[in-house]
Short mmCIF file of C-alpha atoms and ligand atoms in Angstrom, two decimals:
data_model
loop_
_atom_site.label_atom_id
_atom_site.label_comp_id
_atom_site.label_asym_id
_atom_site.label_seq_id
_atom_site.Cartn_x
_atom_site.Cartn_y
_atom_site.Cartn_z
CA UNK B 1 -86.24 60.02 -127.16
CA UNK B 2 -83.91 59.40 -130.15
CA UNK B 3 -82.02 56.19 -129.32
CA UNK B 4 -81.01 55.80 -132.98
CA UNK B 5 -79.58 59.31 -133.47
CA UNK B 6 -76.59 59.18 -135.85
CA UNK B 7 -77.41 55.65 -137.04
CA UNK B 8 -78.10 54.56 -140.61
CA UNK B 9 -80.67 51.85 -141.28
CA UNK B 10 -81.55 49.90 -144.43
CA UNK B 11 -85.12 48.55 -144.58
CA UNK B 12 -86.18 46.20 -147.39
CA UNK B 13 -89.82 45.87 -148.38
CA UNK B 14 -90.30 49.46 -147.27
CA UNK B 15 -92.60 50.44 -150.15
CA UNK B 16 -95.69 49.65 -148.05
CA UNK B 17 -97.04 47.68 -145.09
CA UNK B 18 -94.85 46.63 -142.18
CA UNK B 19 -91.62 47.72 -143.90
CA UNK B 20 -92.91 51.27 -144.30
CA UNK B 21 -94.08 51.30 -140.65
CA UNK B 22 -90.65 50.08 -139.50
CA UNK B 23 -88.82 52.66 -141.64
CA UNK B 24 -90.92 55.46 -140.13
CA UNK B 25 -90.46 54.22 -136.56
CA UNK B 26 -86.67 54.01 -137.00
CA UNK B 27 -86.67 57.55 -138.44
CA UNK B 28 -88.76 58.87 -135.55
CA UNK B 29 -86.20 57.25 -133.22
CA UNK B 30 -83.45 59.27 -134.94
CA UNK B 31 -82.08 57.07 -137.74
CA UNK B 32 -81.44 58.05 -141.33
CA UNK B 33 -83.13 55.40 -143.46
CA UNK B 34 -82.44 53.78 -146.82
CA UNK B 35 -85.64 52.23 -148.14
CA UNK B 36 -85.61 49.40 -150.66
CA UNK B 37 -88.15 47.36 -152.64
CA UNK B 38 -89.04 47.06 -156.34
CA UNK B 39 -91.69 49.78 -156.77
CA UNK B 40 -89.93 53.13 -157.09
CA UNK B 41 -92.96 55.41 -156.69
CA UNK B 42 -94.10 53.79 -153.43
CA UNK B 43 -90.54 53.78 -152.11
CA UNK B 44 -90.30 57.50 -152.77
CA UNK B 45 -93.51 58.05 -150.78
CA UNK B 46 -91.91 56.24 -147.84
CA UNK B 47 -88.74 58.31 -148.28
CA UNK B 48 -90.80 61.54 -148.13
CA UNK B 49 -92.45 60.36 -144.92
CA UNK B 50 -89.01 59.63 -143.41
CA UNK B 51 -87.83 63.11 -144.40
CA UNK B 52 -90.98 64.49 -142.76
CA UNK B 53 -89.59 63.37 -139.41
CA UNK B 54 -86.43 65.38 -140.07
CA UNK B 55 -84.13 62.50 -141.12
CA UNK B 56 -82.24 61.77 -144.31
CA UNK B 57 -83.81 59.20 -146.62
CA UNK B 58 -82.70 57.40 -149.75
CA UNK B 59 -84.92 55.27 -151.97
CA UNK B 60 -83.03 52.49 -153.74
CA UNK B 61 -85.12 50.25 -156.03
CA UNK B 62 -83.94 46.72 -155.29
CA UNK B 63 -85.06 43.17 -155.97
CA UNK B 64 -83.87 41.18 -152.95
CA UNK B 65 -83.67 37.97 -154.99
CA UNK B 66 -80.61 39.45 -156.76
CA UNK B 67 -77.45 39.38 -154.63
CA UNK B 68 -75.83 41.90 -156.97
CA UNK B 69 -78.67 44.39 -156.32
CA UNK B 70 -78.57 43.86 -152.54
CA UNK B 71 -74.80 44.33 -152.50
CA UNK B 72 -75.25 47.57 -154.46
CA UNK B 73 -77.95 48.65 -151.97
CA UNK B 74 -75.61 48.31 -148.97
CA UNK B 75 -72.81 50.06 -150.86
CA UNK B 76 -75.17 52.96 -151.75
CA UNK B 77 -76.21 53.30 -148.10
CA UNK B 78 -72.60 53.59 -146.97
CA UNK B 79 -71.58 55.89 -149.84
CA UNK B 80 -74.56 58.25 -149.52
CA UNK B 81 -75.20 58.29 -145.76
CA UNK B 82 -71.73 57.48 -144.45
CA UNK B 83 -72.27 54.26 -142.50
CA UNK B 84 -74.47 51.22 -141.95
CA UNK B 85 -75.77 50.22 -138.52
CA UNK B 86 -79.16 48.53 -138.86
CA UNK B 87 -80.39 46.10 -141.52
CA UNK B 88 -84.06 45.11 -141.57
CA UNK B 89 -84.68 42.18 -143.93
CA UNK B 90 -88.44 42.61 -144.26
CA UNK B 91 -89.27 41.95 -147.96
CA UNK B 92 -91.65 39.05 -148.27
CA UNK B 93 -94.31 37.38 -150.41
CA UNK B 94 -97.12 35.06 -149.35
CA UNK B 95 -99.09 32.86 -151.70
CA UNK B 96 -101.94 30.92 -150.12
CA UNK B 97 -101.97 27.68 -152.07
CA UNK B 98 -102.23 23.97 -151.20
CA UNK B 99 -98.95 22.10 -151.66
CA UNK B 100 -100.65 19.69 -154.09
CA UNK B 101 -101.30 22.67 -156.41
CA UNK B 102 -98.00 24.50 -155.91
CA UNK B 103 -95.61 24.47 -158.86
CA UNK B 104 -91.87 24.16 -158.23
CA UNK B 105 -91.54 27.69 -159.68
CA UNK B 106 -94.02 29.08 -157.09
CA UNK B 107 -92.13 27.32 -154.27
CA UNK B 108 -88.83 28.71 -155.53
CA UNK B 109 -90.24 32.24 -155.78
CA UNK B 110 -91.28 32.19 -152.11
CA UNK B 111 -87.92 30.74 -151.00
CA UNK B 112 -86.03 33.24 -153.18
CA UNK B 113 -87.73 36.31 -151.66
CA UNK B 114 -88.44 35.22 -148.08
CA UNK B 115 -85.35 33.16 -147.24
CA UNK B 116 -82.65 33.84 -149.83
CA UNK B 117 -83.56 37.56 -149.62
CA UNK B 118 -82.72 37.48 -145.89
CA UNK B 119 -79.41 35.70 -146.59
CA UNK B 120 -78.59 38.29 -149.28
CA UNK B 121 -79.24 41.17 -146.84
CA UNK B 122 -77.02 39.64 -144.15
CA UNK B 123 -74.28 38.56 -146.54
CA UNK B 124 -74.10 41.94 -148.28
CA UNK B 125 -74.07 43.85 -144.98
CA UNK B 126 -71.45 41.52 -143.43
CA UNK B 127 -68.24 43.28 -144.55
CA UNK B 128 -69.53 46.68 -143.36
CA UNK B 129 -70.85 45.50 -139.98
CA UNK B 130 -67.92 43.18 -139.22
CA UNK B 131 -65.37 45.89 -140.07
CA UNK B 132 -66.95 48.39 -137.68
CA UNK B 133 -67.51 45.72 -135.00
CA UNK B 134 -71.15 46.65 -134.43
CA UNK B 135 -74.52 46.22 -136.04
CA UNK B 136 -78.14 45.21 -135.66
CA UNK B 137 -79.93 42.82 -137.99
CA UNK B 138 -83.69 42.35 -137.80
CA UNK B 139 -85.24 39.60 -139.93
CA UNK B 140 -88.98 39.23 -140.51
CA UNK B 141 -90.33 35.76 -139.75
CA UNK B 142 -94.02 34.93 -139.15
CA UNK B 143 -96.37 33.29 -136.67
CA UNK B 144 -96.94 30.78 -139.49
CA UNK B 145 -93.58 29.23 -138.56
CA UNK B 146 -95.11 28.25 -135.22
CA UNK B 147 -98.74 27.36 -136.05
CA UNK B 148 -100.00 25.27 -138.97
CA UNK B 149 -102.59 26.66 -141.37
CA UNK B 150 -103.76 24.96 -144.58
CA UNK B 151 -102.48 26.77 -147.67
CA UNK B 152 -99.44 28.21 -145.89
CA UNK B 153 -96.99 25.26 -145.88
CA UNK B 154 -94.49 26.73 -148.36
CA UNK B 155 -94.65 30.18 -146.77
CA UNK B 156 -94.30 28.63 -143.29
CA UNK B 157 -91.21 26.69 -144.42
CA UNK B 158 -89.49 29.89 -145.56
CA UNK B 159 -90.30 31.62 -142.27
CA UNK B 160 -89.13 28.62 -140.20
CA UNK B 161 -85.90 28.93 -142.18
CA UNK B 162 -85.64 32.60 -141.22
CA UNK B 163 -85.95 31.71 -137.52
CA UNK B 164 -83.26 28.99 -137.74
CA UNK B 165 -80.96 31.25 -139.78
CA UNK B 166 -81.42 34.09 -137.28
CA UNK B 167 -80.59 31.82 -134.32
CA UNK B 168 -77.41 30.44 -135.88
CA UNK B 169 -76.23 33.78 -137.29
CA UNK B 170 -76.81 35.44 -133.92
CA UNK B 171 -74.37 32.93 -132.44
CA UNK B 172 -71.91 33.26 -135.33
CA UNK B 173 -71.81 37.07 -135.23
CA UNK B 174 -71.78 37.51 -131.44
CA UNK B 175 -67.96 37.59 -131.70
CA UNK B 176 -68.28 40.63 -133.99
CA UNK B 177 -70.64 42.47 -131.61
CA UNK B 178 -73.47 42.23 -134.16
CA UNK B 179 -76.90 41.31 -132.80
CA UNK B 180 -79.19 39.31 -135.08
CA UNK B 181 -82.83 38.93 -134.05
CA UNK B 182 -86.17 38.32 -135.73
CA UNK B 183 -89.71 39.59 -135.37
CA UNK B 184 -92.45 37.03 -136.04
CA UNK B 185 -95.62 39.02 -136.66
CA UNK B 186 -99.03 37.48 -136.33
CA UNK B 187 -101.86 38.79 -138.52
CA UNK B 188 -101.33 42.46 -139.38
CA UNK B 189 -103.49 44.68 -141.52
CA UNK B 190 -101.47 45.05 -144.75
CA UNK B 191 -101.86 44.28 -148.45
CA UNK B 192 -100.38 40.83 -147.80
CA UNK B 193 -103.10 39.75 -145.36
CA UNK B 194 -105.99 41.56 -147.11
CA UNK B 195 -107.19 38.58 -149.23
CA UNK B 196 -107.64 36.41 -146.12
CA UNK B 197 -109.46 39.15 -144.20
CA UNK B 198 -111.86 40.07 -146.98
CA UNK B 199 -113.88 36.88 -146.47
CA UNK B 200 -115.99 37.41 -143.29
CA UNK B 201 -116.07 33.65 -142.52
CA UNK B 202 -112.29 33.32 -142.74
CA UNK B 203 -111.93 36.52 -140.75
CA UNK B 204 -114.13 35.19 -137.94
CA UNK B 205 -112.15 31.95 -137.79
CA UNK B 206 -108.79 33.68 -137.81
CA UNK B 207 -109.79 36.18 -135.10
CA UNK B 208 -110.92 33.24 -132.99
CA UNK B 209 -107.32 31.92 -133.09
CA UNK B 210 -105.95 35.21 -131.70
CA UNK B 211 -106.39 35.70 -127.94
CA UNK B 212 -106.33 39.49 -128.42
CA UNK B 213 -109.33 38.95 -130.78
CA UNK B 214 -108.04 41.46 -133.30
CA UNK B 215 -105.54 41.95 -136.09
CA UNK B 216 -102.39 44.04 -135.53
CA UNK B 217 -101.99 47.60 -136.80
CA UNK B 218 -98.75 48.20 -138.78
CA UNK B 219 -97.66 50.99 -136.44
CA UNK B 220 -97.65 48.45 -133.57
CA UNK B 221 -94.48 46.84 -134.97
CA UNK B 222 -92.46 50.09 -134.73
CA UNK B 223 -91.53 50.09 -131.03
CA UNK B 224 -90.24 46.49 -131.18
CA UNK B 225 -88.15 47.27 -134.26
CA UNK B 226 -86.69 50.33 -132.50
CA UNK B 227 -85.84 48.22 -129.45
CA UNK B 228 -84.08 45.58 -131.58
CA UNK B 229 -82.21 48.32 -133.48
CA UNK B 230 -81.05 50.15 -130.35
CA UNK B 231 -78.46 49.64 -127.61
CA UNK B 232 -81.30 48.53 -125.31
CA UNK B 233 -81.09 45.08 -126.97
CA UNK B 234 -77.26 44.74 -126.94
CA UNK B 235 -77.36 41.58 -124.77
CA UNK B 236 -79.99 39.88 -126.96
CA UNK B 237 -79.14 37.86 -130.04
CA UNK B 238 -80.39 34.89 -132.05
CA UNK B 239 -83.93 35.41 -130.76
CA UNK B 240 -87.32 35.58 -132.43
CA UNK B 241 -89.97 37.75 -130.79
CA UNK B 242 -93.57 36.83 -131.62
CA UNK B 243 -95.73 39.94 -131.98
CA UNK B 244 -99.06 38.28 -132.56
CA UNK B 245 -101.74 39.11 -129.99
CA UNK B 246 -101.00 35.78 -128.30
CA UNK B 247 -101.66 33.67 -131.41
CA UNK B 248 -98.55 31.45 -131.07
CA UNK B 249 -98.98 31.16 -127.29
CA UNK B 250 -102.55 29.86 -127.40
N1 LIG A 1 -99.04 41.25 -142.73
C1 LIG A 1 -98.97 40.15 -142.01
O1 LIG A 1 -100.00 39.70 -141.50
C2 LIG A 1 -97.67 39.44 -141.81
C3 LIG A 1 -97.65 38.40 -140.88
C4 LIG A 1 -96.46 37.72 -140.64
C5 LIG A 1 -95.29 38.07 -141.31
N2 LIG A 1 -95.34 39.09 -142.22
C6 LIG A 1 -94.07 39.39 -142.90
O2 LIG A 1 -93.77 40.77 -142.75
C7 LIG A 1 -93.07 41.24 -143.91
C8 LIG A 1 -93.82 42.44 -144.49
O3 LIG A 1 -95.11 42.02 -144.88
P1 LIG A 1 -96.30 43.03 -145.23
O4 LIG A 1 -97.52 42.51 -144.57
O5 LIG A 1 -95.88 44.43 -145.03
O6 LIG A 1 -96.46 42.68 -146.80
P2 LIG A 1 -96.76 43.61 -148.05
O7 LIG A 1 -97.64 44.73 -147.70
O8 LIG A 1 -97.18 42.67 -149.14
O9 LIG A 1 -95.31 44.19 -148.38
C9 LIG A 1 -94.29 43.33 -148.84
C10 LIG A 1 -93.07 44.16 -149.16
O10 LIG A 1 -92.08 43.30 -149.71
C11 LIG A 1 -91.60 43.87 -150.92
N3 LIG A 1 -91.14 42.84 -151.85
C12 LIG A 1 -91.82 41.79 -152.36
N4 LIG A 1 -91.05 41.10 -153.21
C13 LIG A 1 -89.84 41.75 -153.24
C14 LIG A 1 -88.64 41.54 -153.94
N5 LIG A 1 -88.47 40.51 -154.80
N6 LIG A 1 -87.61 42.40 -153.72
C15 LIG A 1 -87.75 43.43 -152.87
N7 LIG A 1 -88.85 43.67 -152.17
C16 LIG A 1 -89.90 42.85 -152.37
C17 LIG A 1 -92.80 44.65 -151.47
O11 LIG A 1 -92.38 45.70 -152.30
P3 LIG A 1 -92.39 45.68 -153.91
O12 LIG A 1 -93.59 44.90 -154.34
O13 LIG A 1 -92.42 47.13 -154.23
O14 LIG A 1 -91.10 45.03 -154.29
C18 LIG A 1 -93.36 45.25 -150.18
O15 LIG A 1 -92.68 46.41 -149.82
C19 LIG A 1 -92.98 40.05 -144.87
O16 LIG A 1 -91.75 39.40 -144.73
C20 LIG A 1 -94.11 39.15 -144.39
O17 LIG A 1 -93.89 37.79 -144.76
C21 LIG A 1 -96.49 39.78 -142.49
#
């Protein structure tokens, strides 16, 4: 019942949404969890929820676009909780905007958080995971890397990058016994997707694209994250699992 007992996980973007749901699921599976994002108060709420399931928690305010801050985050995890086993690179931003209206600064911001943030998490965790010859990395991609939707081109490009990076890094780190996989969520009910779902017409159209005919609930991502963080997935690396109600398959 606790496949992650004795493990320490770092989850970025854990101040709300899918990151918070993943942090709680890992804690319920037995892991101590370090939660990171920019908003301290929300992070502390997640940390209290983790402690509620009987695990140790540490909230470390971090901007994933800063390599220095991400390096400090991994070092804090090891110093405070004794080890580092699981890294979930979940922080992300989505701006729905046609390319013709996107400024270079807006493009860079999305790349900096969604793609460079994933690189920072992997690069900063590398010395710890490689030295202990084990580790699990879970990167958050998106169904938008597999289906086209107007307004999402820049976001989709960052998530396509996450899938390619995950595949290549999975191969590169297989020799170190570190598994690197990604989850590509479809539409999930979080603050990020709320603007799209508020408009009933858009909602109707989007639901029509999803064979399950509904949006995902954040807690539905937990079991997959636990699987990818546990020994049950030791022979799986470089893969992206689409958790999307069939959206990418249709
Ligand atoms: N919800 C969906 O439908 C959906 C679908 C596909 C993929 N995804 C992906 O799943 C992940 C989680 O999304 P979500 O729906 O939970 O979004 P969300 O509710 O908007 O949460 C995003 C998280 O990222 C953090 N974040 C944003 N910028 C950051 C930065 N510079 N440094 C550190 N943390 C930062 C936010 O915390 P702070 O603001 O406190 O920093 C927050 O915790 C993202 O990678 C997203 O692209 C979501």
